[in-house]
Amino acid sequence: MESLTEKKLESLALMATRLREDVIRMVSRAGSGHIAGSLDMADIFTAMYFHILNHDPKHPDWPDRDRLVLSNGHICPIQYAALAHAGYFPVKELDTLRKLGTRLQGHPHRGVLPGVETTSGPLGSGLSQAAGIALAARLDKKKHRVYCLTSDGEHNEGNYWEAVMFAGRNRLSNLTAIVDRNNIQIDGFTEEVMPLEPFADKYRAFNWYVLEIDGHNFEEIVAAVAEAKAIHEQPTVIVAHTIPGKGVDFMENDYLWHSKPFKPGEAEHALAELRTLRGKIKSEHQ
Amino acid sequence: MLNPDAKLNPHLFDDDAAQAPTRDGYGTGLVAAGEADPNVVALCADLTESTRVDAFAKKFPERFIELGVAEQNMATVAAGLGVSGKIPFISSYATFSPGRNWEQIRTTIAYNDANVKVAGHHAGISVGPDGATHQATEDIALMRAMPNMKVFVPCDAIEAHKATRAAAHIYGPIYLRFQREKTPVITTEDTPYVPGKAEVFWVPGKGTGARAPKSDVLIVACGALVYNALHAARELEEAKVGVTVLNMHSVKPLDERKLADLAKKAGAVVTVEEHQILGGLGGAVAEALARHAPVPIEFIGMHDTFGESGSPDELIVRYGMTSKDIVAAARRAIRRKKLL
Ligand SMILES: Cc1ncc(C[n+]2csc(CCOP(=O)(O)OP(=O)(O)O)c2C)c(N)n1
Ligand SMILES: [Mg+2]
């Protein structure tokens, strides 16, 4: 990983804003799609695809690439935007999200779009698949890392905790889970629907190494991933505290924006807000 | 012509015919069932609004149980409630329930004979842009193969309401299949609805007994595609083809008597479903007719393939489920009969 210079930080911030803009345009054009989680994971996806991952978009099947497994597939708009800008496929194709005949299916489908490692959408099964990929890497004596991006809501699934147990039991230190801890799911706030706290303690109890970060701070994201690499006997979970709908005032922290479609004018309004944010991010780093 | 005895919506073929998603009928039916019986309880897995359980949750908050995104737990908690005198309805998308929790349903609900109703929503490809992961096209097969389980597939919101109410009255495991999109309201309050009995919605013409017009083909349909089947029947009638349309709202138990009787008269059959033809309505009809009345059958449905993203209308076209496709299938079935 190259060092995180001021210049790099600024370019990451600009890219994250760009991806957020694309997400809003894509979901608005498609007429449906999951917006809140896509926006709040924009910084993490940016850090992953534009700084952290050891990958080659021109050779998506390169055997030694790091794997990014998206478990909560409904936030694929942000992954699609990141993949396109990273060079996996033309940015123009983002316009086809959810349309008949597209490679950008409503939930990601492995094999049709380069860069998608597993089919997902049905929640709670991504970490198991990532654990399997990590185990295969260990058996093959491969050095690549496996990152599983997950959501807090899918921790309701039994299958999810079976994977947590499995990875802890097998000390899968090449596996890092990054949880979008945005506190929302469809029926409301996670602590009201099905409480998850004490969240970090649960992972500790299953023999995971736990880090908690501000999911919108690039320095923290990068430092946490680096720390995880230095842990040799345990899988690591990075609990990324995020603000659902991050970047658009009228969406932030409102669980209804999980997948609410835009009303006429709302997408333009959201884009206008993001533009002012771009200025804000810049000035914070200057 | 529309079967007058079925008392269907007289404005059915109007451009502005009333439309409602079948899941709406589930929502109102569940509230009515809850009013009629204090033992009715509703369980949901983080999809309360889109499965239309919200009205019940609002009206009977103490009888509404939120599981979070945990379909396996939902099925097994419901089984416990079901063997304790409650009448639990569990609701999620059909890909997840009965998709993800199939074994739990098999062991703790069906084999256990727990009085649980499984409501599978967003069934079929007309779910649209969410794509194949969210389009249940195997759920009828999954549930039909399970001993003790009944399978009801309502064709419109009114029938969905009736099916939900009926399910609350009948003891034992029942699978109810609902769809997301608005579809035409085919039936009326007065349309006969008896669980397990199929209803003839289209007859070849006026007259009974010896003067009864000849039926050239029988179309057996379930779910919202019954509407397309009726459209196809109208088109075929204009071309002087005698058609019978049977609304097979109960795929299990299957009304084999009526099916065999009508199939014998027509000598050719088309099945229509938004589901895999393997193991679904098509499979069920073929199994029954192989025993009672072997005739040529054509199958409208998913032919061993997954769906994809697209608008509901586009997908119905792409996967060959329009009224035109049904007309073509009927003509094929009739041709095959003449070759026999
Ligand atoms: C097995 C399964 N059950 C239900 C769903 C429907 N669903 C899609 S997203 C979601 C909410 C999950 O919470 P979270 O991932 O935290 O949502 P977000 O923070 O992105 O709003 C649900 C229940 C699903 N995709 N998969
Ligand atoms: Mg969440």
XYZ file of C-alpha atoms in Angstrom, chain A residues 10-283:
274
model
C -7.667 14.746 -1.344
C -7.968 12.536 -4.397
C -9.783 9.879 -2.338
C -12.236 12.483 -1.018
C -12.938 13.695 -4.538
C -13.439 10.134 -5.755
C -15.846 9.351 -2.895
C -17.958 12.366 -3.830
C -17.883 11.290 -7.438
C -19.069 7.791 -6.518
C -21.857 9.255 -4.384
C -22.979 11.395 -7.302
C -22.990 8.360 -9.556
C -24.976 6.344 -7.022
C -27.658 9.029 -6.870
C -27.840 9.297 -10.657
C -27.928 5.506 -11.092
C -30.646 4.851 -8.538
C -32.667 7.789 -9.777
C -32.435 6.580 -13.383
C -33.273 2.989 -12.413
C -36.313 4.158 -10.434
C -35.378 1.848 -7.554
C -32.364 0.713 -5.579
C -30.798 0.992 -2.146
C -29.453 4.414 -1.459
C -28.671 4.940 2.262
C -26.119 2.151 2.626
C -24.623 2.905 -0.788
C -23.928 6.485 0.270
C -22.616 5.632 3.729
C -20.172 3.032 2.382
C -18.799 5.344 -0.331
C -15.700 6.247 1.684
C -14.882 2.635 2.488
C -15.402 1.490 -1.113
C -13.192 4.356 -2.269
C -10.465 3.453 0.210
C -10.681 -0.221 -0.803
C -10.646 0.079 -4.592
C -8.411 3.156 -4.864
C -5.883 2.546 -2.115
C -6.044 -0.711 -0.187
C -6.803 -3.592 -2.550
C -4.033 -5.331 -4.399
C -5.932 -5.814 -7.651
C -5.754 -5.362 -11.399
C -9.000 -4.208 -12.991
C -7.722 -5.228 -16.427
C -7.204 -8.776 -15.140
C -10.148 -9.359 -12.838
C -9.370 -13.092 -12.627
C -5.723 -12.637 -11.558
C -5.381 -15.470 -9.008
C -3.366 -13.444 -6.486
C -5.747 -10.512 -6.269
C -7.203 -9.500 -2.931
C -10.861 -10.495 -2.783
C -13.622 -8.056 -1.892
C -16.776 -9.999 -1.084
C -19.904 -7.864 -0.778
C -22.291 -9.641 1.559
C -25.048 -7.033 1.793
C -25.576 -7.087 -1.957
C -28.348 -4.515 -1.938
C -25.759 -1.717 -1.733
C -24.259 -2.822 -5.062
C -24.781 0.622 -6.655
C -21.739 1.879 -4.734
C -19.708 -1.199 -5.657
C -20.670 -0.859 -9.313
C -19.665 2.826 -9.300
C -16.332 2.012 -7.646
C -15.631 -0.891 -10.044
C -16.383 1.280 -13.064
C -14.152 4.145 -11.967
C -11.407 1.684 -11.024
C -11.474 0.471 -14.636
C -13.318 -2.856 -14.490
C -15.872 -1.736 -17.086
C -16.939 1.493 -18.803
C -18.388 4.183 -16.510
C -21.126 4.730 -19.087
C -22.501 1.276 -18.282
C -23.564 2.546 -14.854
C -26.606 4.028 -16.621
C -27.947 0.520 -17.220
C -28.437 -0.417 -13.555
C -31.474 -2.694 -13.142
C -32.469 -2.446 -16.816
C -33.365 -5.475 -18.920
C -30.278 -7.144 -20.336
C -27.813 -5.315 -18.049
C -24.701 -6.728 -16.416
C -25.553 -4.474 -13.460
C -28.261 -6.664 -11.959
C -30.412 -5.330 -9.111
C -28.315 -7.515 -6.836
C -24.798 -8.483 -7.900
C -24.349 -11.623 -9.957
C -20.994 -13.351 -10.204
C -19.799 -14.149 -13.684
C -21.661 -11.464 -15.570
C -19.763 -8.417 -14.275
C -15.978 -8.330 -13.779
C -14.994 -7.584 -10.198
C -18.026 -9.235 -8.588
C -16.665 -12.130 -6.511
C -19.959 -13.670 -5.320
C -23.657 -13.423 -6.088
C -25.404 -11.731 -3.184
C -28.592 -9.975 -2.089
C -30.102 -12.605 0.180
C -28.551 -11.441 3.443
C -26.320 -13.238 5.903
C -24.423 -15.615 3.641
C -21.526 -13.485 2.434
C -19.247 -13.977 5.424
C -19.487 -17.774 5.093
C -18.469 -17.528 1.456
C -15.634 -15.146 2.324
C -14.474 -17.588 5.016
C -14.452 -20.344 2.398
C -12.412 -18.162 0.051
C -9.988 -17.365 2.892
C -9.655 -21.029 3.805
C -8.922 -21.913 0.168
C -6.211 -19.233 0.096
C -4.633 -20.715 3.180
C -4.762 -24.252 1.760
C -3.152 -22.971 -1.442
C -0.535 -21.036 0.567
C -1.628 -17.824 -1.116
C -0.862 -14.454 0.381
C -3.856 -12.448 -0.809
C -6.327 -10.962 1.660
C -10.078 -11.497 1.795
C -12.305 -8.576 2.743
C -15.964 -9.130 3.484
C -18.119 -6.022 3.485
C -21.239 -6.605 5.543
C -24.094 -4.675 7.121
C -25.369 -4.503 10.668
C -28.903 -5.650 9.759
C -27.677 -8.940 8.368
C -26.251 -9.799 11.785
C -29.839 -10.830 12.557
C -29.256 -13.918 10.418
C -28.234 -17.159 12.096
C -26.091 -18.043 9.102
C -24.017 -14.945 9.790
C -23.059 -16.065 13.299
C -22.267 -19.551 12.068
C -19.664 -17.888 9.848
C -18.350 -15.797 12.751
C -17.861 -18.983 14.780
C -16.254 -20.797 11.872
C -13.773 -18.033 11.078
C -12.860 -17.664 14.763
C -12.420 -21.405 15.181
C -10.183 -21.590 12.114
C -8.196 -18.453 13.019
C -8.703 -17.060 9.529
C -6.296 -14.157 9.922
C -6.373 -13.493 6.164
C -10.039 -12.570 6.532
C -11.173 -9.072 7.500
C -14.839 -8.231 7.896
C -15.836 -4.590 7.601
C -19.280 -3.913 9.035
C -21.385 -0.975 7.934
C -22.593 -0.049 11.416
C -25.137 2.534 10.300
C -27.760 1.531 12.882
C -30.588 1.150 10.355
C -32.415 -1.670 8.640
C -35.773 -1.755 6.863
C -38.216 -1.841 9.760
C -36.338 0.818 11.762
C -33.264 1.371 13.899
C -31.304 -1.816 14.565
C -31.454 -1.392 18.324
C -35.249 -1.327 18.133
C -35.805 -4.051 15.524
C -33.325 -6.585 16.973
C -30.628 -5.101 19.212
C -27.013 -5.947 18.353
C -25.184 -4.260 21.218
C -22.790 -4.963 22.785
C -21.704 -5.524 19.222
C -17.909 -5.555 19.489
C -18.041 -7.819 22.550
C -19.939 -10.445 20.601
C -17.097 -10.697 18.104
C -14.524 -10.806 20.905
C -16.419 -13.709 22.430
C -15.993 -15.596 19.147
C -12.223 -14.974 19.102
C -12.121 -12.140 16.617
C -9.823 -9.133 16.811
C -12.008 -6.035 16.929
C -11.359 -2.508 15.708
C -13.838 0.355 15.728
C -13.477 3.296 13.387
C -15.207 6.310 11.916
C -16.230 4.866 8.555
C -15.958 8.257 6.905
C -12.336 8.913 7.873
C -9.859 7.641 5.286
C -6.907 7.688 7.673
C -8.790 5.501 10.148
C -9.995 3.109 7.440
C -6.505 2.631 6.050
C -4.871 2.337 9.480
C -7.415 -0.284 10.605
C -6.869 -2.445 7.517
C -3.110 -2.194 8.056
C -3.490 -3.214 11.687
C -5.623 -6.203 10.678
C -2.830 -7.413 8.423
C -0.525 -7.508 11.434
C -2.833 -9.831 13.395
C -1.746 -13.404 12.802
C -3.904 -15.668 14.922
C -7.405 -14.221 14.487
C -9.766 -12.844 11.896
C -10.364 -9.116 12.306
C -13.626 -7.227 12.247
C -13.586 -3.519 11.602
C -16.768 -2.005 12.945
C -17.166 1.065 10.765
C -19.498 3.583 12.329
C -21.256 5.324 9.480
C -24.085 7.748 8.908
C -26.736 6.250 6.633
C -27.317 8.490 3.619
C -23.997 10.230 4.333
C -23.526 13.366 2.284
C -27.144 14.339 1.736
C -28.722 16.196 4.621
C -32.303 15.131 4.041
C -31.329 11.454 3.894
C -28.885 11.186 6.747
C -29.978 8.964 9.650
C -33.466 8.382 8.224
C -34.046 4.632 7.920
C -36.778 5.163 5.360
C -34.041 6.002 2.849
C -32.865 2.372 2.987
C -34.456 1.929 -0.435
C -36.989 4.717 -0.903
C -37.281 5.776 -4.546
C -36.611 9.428 -5.384
C -39.562 11.728 -5.965
C -39.198 14.116 -8.903
C -36.580 16.744 -8.097
C -35.142 14.925 -5.072
C -32.167 13.439 -6.895
C -31.206 16.870 -8.276
C -31.535 18.309 -4.792
C -29.293 15.560 -3.397
C -26.697 16.142 -6.121
C -26.682 19.860 -5.389
C -25.976 19.120 -1.719
C -23.131 16.798 -2.572
C -21.503 19.495 -4.658
C -21.302 21.764 -1.637
C -19.924 18.835 0.361
C -17.096 18.440 -2.093
C -16.015 21.961 -1.158
C -16.374 21.069 2.516
C -14.229 17.959 2.308
C -11.550 19.915 0.479
C -11.405 22.700 2.999
